[in-house]
Amino acid sequence: MGGPKESVKEHGPRATWRPVSGRHERKLALEDYLRSESPLSGAVPNTLPPWINKFTPMWLREVCQCAECVDPSTLQRRTRSTPLGPEGYRVRSITYDPDQKNVFLLWDDEHKTHFSMDFLRAHANRPALMMEHRAPFRRQVWSATDLPAEPLSFPLSEGDRKLALLRLMQYGIVFLKNVPRDGEAIWDVAKAFGDVRPTFYGQTWDVKSVPNSKNVAYTDQLLGFHQDLLYMRNPPAYQILHCIDNQVSGGESAFIDALRPAYTLAFSDPDKFKLLTMRPIPFQYVNDDQRWHCNHTTIELRPLGDGGDGYNAEEPCLDMNDSVKLLKLPNFESTVAHINYSPPFQGPISLNSPNAVFDALRVFGELLEEPEARYECKLEEGEAVIFDNRRVLHARKGFDGNQGPRWLKGCYLDLDSVVNTWRRHGPGGTGEIVDVVSADLARAGEEE
């Protein structure tokens, strides 16, 4: 009734009129305001440095440190990221107290914000922020001759604790001596670095040769380079091995920085490197009434600039003598986060995997066997080693278990607790968040 019907075919879908809500109007006005250039420029006093203009009104309001926004006792936020109207992000005035070194902002909605200059300076750029958060020092990719393997005396002085944490963060491994030869001393060692992470092996565990063992570690057999517990989604970050008894011939320990073969492959054969970053490899432990299984890529990457897990390795670079950064891995916008390599616990690879996967694993394994890359030692009684289980691979030569006792006590450490210990007791961060690799590795691809 009333007139001809509209044809959707001829005129398209009927437009539906909806009133513009006040909330939508505020959003449009806010977007229009935030698109304006240099919204702070007209309000910044000449007494403040020009870098203050880096901060946007939205950032300044969002991180307001006043007692209304941050609880003075808990130091935790009382607010959440809720859009305000334009007046909530429009700065009416900015004043600076040079004596107290504080900046005061008054907003058009009458809210008052103040910041210390130290706070603003710490957030003005990424290096400053890394210093503020005491980000770990850059990782130093090492070969056997580069590794500072001289053990530090336990218990650690405050200075040696800083040095131990520095070695652990930079090289992924540190050795200790004079650790008491009893089964409880490992707890004191762990306390110096972080919190023990329990697993189905317990809070601590004993590495001894036992008959009918359910794990190759508990035999006197040769144990090649590997990492522990890769059959878990989140393998332990750090491991401690404390030598209590070692009265056998053989049984030498070996360690290798797996970042070295990873970067070697990246520069010399990017195709194989890329394959190992993309093809998940299965790991499993199916024994002794346990069924653990998980897949990981052999080389695990993270985007450049993402140091969220505490390592904060942002870019690989040449060694410090060259002082030249490589902006990124060849053909990649990422850097190496972790290595996942553990042949004893590797499960059957997917049936549809191309032969190239096996070939890439073979080449990676051959790089691990380069004599100059591996550091080998026989742990003495009373020595301990702490190492990064996601980076440093460990191995053991076979020994004769009938000659005498060989007893290593072990435990794992939680990653975040170790980084927290670094931030509280380490020497601090540099703000230079890079991996350091030798020039020889970087140039390997150029000689092909």
XYZ file of C-alpha atoms in Angstrom:
448
model
C 0.000 0.000 0.000
C 0.964 3.593 -0.486
C 3.327 3.359 -3.466
C 5.659 1.253 -5.564
C 8.066 -1.072 -3.840
C 11.757 -0.314 -4.169
C 13.762 -2.747 -6.267
C 16.831 -3.979 -4.424
C 18.214 -5.256 -7.721
C 18.030 -1.849 -9.390
C 18.841 0.438 -6.489
C 20.957 -1.767 -4.183
C 20.270 -2.587 -0.546
C 18.125 -0.168 1.351
C 20.112 2.170 3.574
C 19.098 2.035 7.192
C 19.101 5.349 9.037
C 20.396 5.256 12.572
C 20.805 8.243 14.828
C 24.451 9.078 15.619
C 24.981 8.374 19.300
C 26.780 10.756 21.598
C 29.400 8.079 22.132
C 30.006 7.830 18.364
C 30.229 11.624 18.074
C 32.847 11.666 20.832
C 34.802 8.937 19.036
C 34.781 10.899 15.757
C 35.837 14.051 17.535
C 38.624 12.198 19.332
C 39.904 10.659 16.104
C 39.876 14.085 14.452
C 41.812 15.566 17.367
C 44.409 12.812 17.476
C 45.059 13.238 13.747
C 46.158 16.802 14.328
C 49.885 17.506 14.100
C 52.047 17.999 17.205
C 49.162 18.220 19.707
C 51.651 19.066 22.466
C 53.705 21.621 20.597
C 51.683 24.642 21.588
C 51.704 23.789 25.273
C 55.322 22.752 25.934
C 57.338 25.405 27.814
C 60.665 26.454 26.352
C 62.381 25.215 29.515
C 61.658 21.590 28.544
C 63.846 19.697 26.056
C 62.476 19.186 22.511
C 62.191 15.399 22.934
C 59.184 15.983 25.175
C 57.206 16.420 21.954
C 57.715 12.701 21.231
C 55.018 11.942 23.780
C 51.438 11.973 22.541
C 48.559 13.208 24.696
C 47.004 9.727 24.629
C 50.227 8.118 25.912
C 50.653 10.726 28.651
C 47.064 10.345 29.845
C 47.181 6.542 29.572
C 50.272 6.234 31.805
C 49.359 8.965 34.250
C 51.120 8.313 37.567
C 48.905 10.363 39.872
C 47.388 8.774 42.988
C 43.988 8.647 41.297
C 45.417 6.496 38.495
C 48.114 4.503 40.339
C 47.744 3.253 43.902
C 50.571 4.770 45.970
C 50.907 1.637 48.104
C 50.648 -1.215 45.593
C 52.058 0.883 42.686
C 49.450 -0.797 40.486
C 47.023 0.883 38.117
C 43.559 1.848 39.207
C 42.393 2.626 35.679
C 42.028 0.740 32.433
C 42.270 1.776 28.795
C 38.835 3.363 28.473
C 38.346 5.919 25.693
C 37.797 9.442 26.964
C 36.324 12.375 25.104
C 38.600 14.843 23.292
C 38.784 16.957 26.428
C 40.402 13.997 28.225
C 43.315 14.046 25.797
C 43.605 17.810 25.273
C 46.364 19.414 27.342
C 45.335 22.783 28.724
C 48.724 23.604 30.214
C 52.153 22.133 30.929
C 54.405 23.462 33.670
C 57.862 22.422 34.751
C 59.438 22.584 38.204
C 63.215 22.678 37.597
C 64.010 22.241 41.303
C 61.992 19.026 41.703
C 62.466 18.076 38.036
C 58.744 17.351 37.690
C 56.407 18.011 34.774
C 52.777 18.898 35.519
C 49.928 18.619 33.028
C 46.418 19.986 33.370
C 43.853 18.443 31.017
C 40.682 20.057 29.688
C 38.589 17.636 31.774
C 40.351 19.080 34.886
C 42.435 15.935 35.491
C 45.945 16.643 36.799
C 48.989 14.549 35.839
C 52.594 14.800 36.881
C 55.739 12.955 35.806
C 59.310 13.073 36.934
C 61.805 13.905 34.216
C 63.573 10.617 34.992
C 60.361 8.729 34.173
C 59.896 10.538 30.866
C 63.556 10.198 29.924
C 63.456 6.448 30.612
C 60.529 6.029 28.219
C 61.752 8.379 25.512
C 63.430 5.646 23.415
C 63.982 1.913 23.370
C 67.592 1.859 24.649
C 66.573 4.044 27.583
C 63.627 1.764 28.312
C 65.863 -1.320 28.231
C 68.118 0.376 30.760
C 65.097 1.197 32.916
C 63.949 -2.439 32.866
C 67.536 -3.672 33.309
C 67.286 -5.843 30.227
C 69.891 -8.618 30.102
C 73.106 -7.930 28.237
C 73.404 -9.000 24.640
C 74.141 -12.668 23.980
C 77.711 -13.431 22.952
C 77.835 -16.332 20.512
C 80.903 -18.353 21.476
C 83.266 -21.120 20.448
C 85.432 -23.098 22.882
C 88.250 -20.536 22.909
C 85.879 -17.612 23.578
C 84.108 -19.073 26.602
C 85.104 -17.685 30.035
C 85.077 -21.095 31.719
C 87.085 -20.345 34.860
C 84.830 -21.405 37.748
C 83.742 -18.839 40.325
C 84.050 -19.770 43.994
C 80.869 -20.634 45.876
C 79.291 -19.154 47.913
C 79.368 -16.209 45.578
C 80.429 -12.773 46.762
C 78.183 -9.959 45.577
C 80.704 -9.087 42.888
C 81.010 -12.702 41.717
C 77.245 -13.043 41.709
C 77.045 -10.139 39.267
C 79.733 -11.774 37.156
C 77.976 -15.157 37.277
C 74.688 -13.603 36.168
C 76.482 -11.688 33.430
C 78.096 -14.869 32.083
C 74.805 -16.712 32.255
C 72.993 -14.015 30.273
C 75.762 -13.348 27.761
C 77.198 -16.812 27.206
C 74.376 -18.984 28.494
C 76.676 -20.884 30.873
C 78.686 -20.348 34.066
C 80.826 -22.697 36.178
C 81.177 -22.734 39.981
C 83.632 -24.448 42.344
C 83.794 -25.219 46.082
C 80.127 -26.221 46.226
C 79.654 -28.539 49.244
C 79.496 -32.204 48.223
C 76.088 -33.069 49.594
C 72.684 -33.586 48.068
C 71.201 -30.395 49.535
C 73.803 -27.875 48.351
C 72.085 -27.501 44.986
C 69.297 -25.604 46.713
C 71.775 -22.914 47.813
C 73.161 -22.712 44.275
C 69.667 -22.387 42.840
C 68.763 -19.656 45.323
C 71.611 -17.493 44.009
C 70.061 -17.518 40.514
C 66.312 -18.088 40.699
C 63.493 -20.429 41.661
C 63.563 -24.195 41.153
C 61.097 -25.400 38.564
C 59.698 -28.828 39.459
C 58.968 -31.441 36.788
C 57.776 -35.044 36.847
C 61.394 -35.903 37.774
C 60.868 -33.964 41.010
C 62.245 -30.671 42.272
C 65.775 -32.063 42.067
C 67.050 -35.302 40.560
C 70.123 -37.537 40.608
C 72.200 -38.427 37.563
C 73.601 -41.855 38.364
C 74.149 -44.992 36.345
C 71.446 -47.457 37.379
C 70.470 -50.873 35.996
C 67.461 -51.019 33.669
C 67.325 -47.234 33.458
C 64.275 -45.508 31.979
C 66.375 -42.591 30.737
C 69.661 -42.613 28.809
C 71.031 -39.974 31.219
C 70.917 -42.583 33.994
C 73.285 -44.954 32.226
C 77.041 -44.994 31.587
C 76.525 -44.700 27.840
C 77.680 -41.957 25.511
C 75.073 -39.183 25.473
C 75.286 -36.858 22.474
C 74.424 -33.177 22.313
C 70.859 -32.542 23.377
C 68.523 -30.359 25.399
C 66.270 -31.496 28.211
C 62.504 -31.889 28.207
C 61.765 -30.704 24.681
C 58.737 -32.961 24.818
C 57.138 -30.216 26.921
C 55.406 -27.154 25.479
C 57.550 -24.899 27.632
C 60.878 -26.648 28.308
C 62.866 -25.472 31.337
C 64.953 -22.383 30.655
C 67.952 -23.103 32.873
C 69.556 -26.204 34.303
C 71.996 -26.810 37.168
C 74.288 -29.840 37.386
C 76.269 -30.245 40.622
C 79.064 -32.822 40.665
C 79.132 -34.605 44.021
C 81.120 -37.740 43.088
C 83.138 -38.412 39.948
C 85.564 -41.296 40.476
C 85.390 -42.875 37.030
C 87.498 -42.600 33.914
C 85.580 -41.005 31.076
C 82.276 -39.237 31.558
C 83.636 -35.888 30.382
C 80.969 -33.236 29.826
C 80.725 -31.153 26.661
C 78.806 -27.965 25.927
C 78.136 -26.023 22.739
C 76.436 -22.733 22.001
C 73.758 -23.823 19.531
C 73.322 -20.248 18.362
C 76.643 -20.720 16.561
C 75.537 -23.484 14.146
C 72.190 -21.715 13.732
C 73.822 -18.494 12.573
C 76.375 -20.432 10.525
C 73.506 -22.058 8.666
C 71.676 -18.747 8.288
C 74.604 -17.186 6.490
C 75.894 -20.206 4.569
C 72.663 -21.971 3.590
C 69.572 -19.792 4.173
C 67.261 -22.376 2.589
C 68.163 -25.070 5.121
C 67.982 -22.510 7.896
C 64.492 -21.457 6.813
C 63.366 -25.076 6.625
C 64.465 -25.667 10.232
C 62.503 -22.603 11.322
C 59.308 -23.818 9.671
C 59.114 -27.618 10.031
C 58.107 -28.806 13.533
C 60.040 -31.808 14.858
C 58.311 -34.172 17.331
C 59.859 -34.930 20.724
C 58.571 -37.521 23.139
C 59.139 -39.389 26.363
C 57.022 -42.529 26.481
C 58.306 -44.744 29.274
C 57.917 -45.488 32.962
C 54.152 -44.807 32.809
C 54.724 -41.347 31.277
C 53.449 -40.047 27.925
C 54.940 -36.700 26.993
C 54.887 -35.363 23.451
C 55.383 -31.960 21.831
C 56.523 -30.477 18.511
C 59.062 -27.667 18.131
C 60.895 -26.164 15.192
C 64.633 -26.818 15.425
C 65.350 -23.093 15.183
C 62.748 -20.943 16.858
C 62.533 -17.317 15.745
C 61.000 -14.173 17.121
C 60.382 -10.862 15.348
C 63.065 -8.204 15.557
C 62.451 -5.947 18.499
C 60.494 -8.523 20.491
C 62.445 -9.283 23.640
C 59.448 -10.295 25.688
C 60.920 -13.473 27.139
C 63.732 -11.808 28.991
C 66.588 -12.537 26.637
C 66.041 -9.327 24.680
C 68.254 -10.386 21.790
C 67.121 -8.074 19.035
C 69.603 -8.281 16.180
C 72.625 -10.395 15.326
C 75.811 -8.435 14.711
C 79.477 -8.930 13.950
C 81.969 -9.317 16.754
C 82.841 -6.304 18.863
C 86.110 -5.682 17.031
C 84.220 -5.060 13.805
C 81.577 -2.883 15.486
C 79.256 -3.369 12.522
C 75.722 -4.567 13.003
C 73.949 -6.909 10.656
C 70.495 -5.418 10.605
C 68.824 -8.803 10.251
C 69.377 -12.416 9.316
C 69.596 -12.919 5.549
C 66.093 -12.741 4.076
C 64.465 -12.735 7.523
C 62.738 -10.136 9.684
C 63.528 -12.179 12.790
C 66.298 -13.350 15.053
C 66.927 -16.645 16.833
C 64.994 -17.056 20.069
C 65.627 -20.711 20.986
C 67.121 -23.898 19.654
C 65.243 -27.208 19.969
C 67.511 -30.182 19.290
C 67.451 -33.450 21.205
C 67.977 -36.606 19.085
C 67.613 -39.061 22.016
C 64.063 -37.837 22.546
C 63.118 -37.143 18.936
C 59.977 -38.939 17.795
C 59.126 -40.152 14.286
C 58.980 -37.196 11.914
C 55.753 -36.702 9.981
C 55.393 -39.090 7.042
C 54.743 -36.223 4.615
C 57.956 -34.385 5.523
C 60.206 -33.877 2.489
C 63.677 -35.404 2.449
C 65.051 -31.881 2.660
C 64.036 -31.811 6.350
C 66.244 -34.790 7.118
C 69.072 -33.240 5.122
C 68.803 -29.942 7.008
C 68.855 -31.784 10.342
C 71.923 -33.721 9.171
C 73.801 -30.542 8.278
C 72.817 -28.878 11.558
C 74.059 -31.953 13.447
C 77.369 -31.864 11.578
C 77.861 -28.227 12.557
C 77.397 -29.257 16.196
C 80.344 -31.631 15.900
C 82.883 -29.007 14.833
C 85.765 -29.420 17.344
C 86.391 -25.679 17.722
C 82.776 -25.079 18.735
C 82.507 -27.527 21.654
C 83.843 -26.892 25.142
C 84.788 -30.117 26.899
C 85.669 -30.637 30.551
C 85.472 -33.206 33.299
C 83.445 -31.799 36.141
C 85.420 -32.071 39.349
C 83.800 -33.004 42.641
C 82.391 -29.837 44.185
C 81.935 -28.088 40.834
C 78.614 -27.035 39.361
C 77.495 -25.692 35.998
C 74.438 -23.551 35.281
C 73.406 -23.223 31.644
C 70.635 -22.035 29.341
C 68.730 -25.176 28.343
C 67.096 -23.376 25.382
C 70.432 -22.397 23.890
C 73.404 -24.411 25.191
C 73.404 -28.105 24.284
C 75.159 -30.563 26.594
C 76.654 -34.006 26.075
C 78.592 -36.652 27.983
C 81.181 -39.233 27.060
C 80.622 -42.823 28.108
C 82.273 -44.163 31.263
C 82.732 -47.375 33.197
C 80.130 -47.382 35.941
C 81.888 -50.238 37.721
C 84.991 -48.176 38.509
C 83.399 -46.086 41.216
C 80.626 -43.617 41.947
C 79.591 -40.845 39.568
C 76.848 -38.684 41.022
C 75.542 -35.412 39.613
C 72.645 -33.647 41.274
C 70.401 -31.631 38.980
C 67.493 -29.209 38.919
C 65.829 -26.728 36.581
C 65.263 -23.007 37.072
C 62.301 -20.870 36.070
C 63.160 -18.308 33.367
C 61.343 -15.297 34.792
C 62.797 -15.815 38.251
C 66.334 -15.837 36.810
C 65.676 -12.620 34.860
C 64.214 -11.102 38.030
C 67.420 -12.034 39.896
C 69.406 -10.403 37.110
C 67.404 -7.201 37.397
C 67.907 -7.072 41.161
C 71.499 -8.289 41.443
C 73.048 -8.186 37.967
C 75.322 -5.381 36.750
C 72.459 -3.797 34.766
C 71.566 -3.472 31.107
C 73.385 -1.777 28.270
C 70.448 -0.853 26.095
C 72.361 -2.443 23.199
C 70.103 -5.405 22.576
C 71.829 -7.574 20.017
C 73.385 -10.958 19.435
C 77.096 -10.942 18.805
C 78.390 -13.432 16.274
C 81.876 -13.803 14.866
C 82.750 -12.177 11.568
C 83.781 -15.590 10.245
C 80.241 -16.896 10.638
C 78.716 -13.828 9.061
C 81.040 -14.003 6.072
C 80.602 -17.718 5.534
C 77.848 -17.127 3.032
C 79.880 -14.563 1.100
C 82.543 -17.145 0.260
C 80.084 -19.573 -1.315
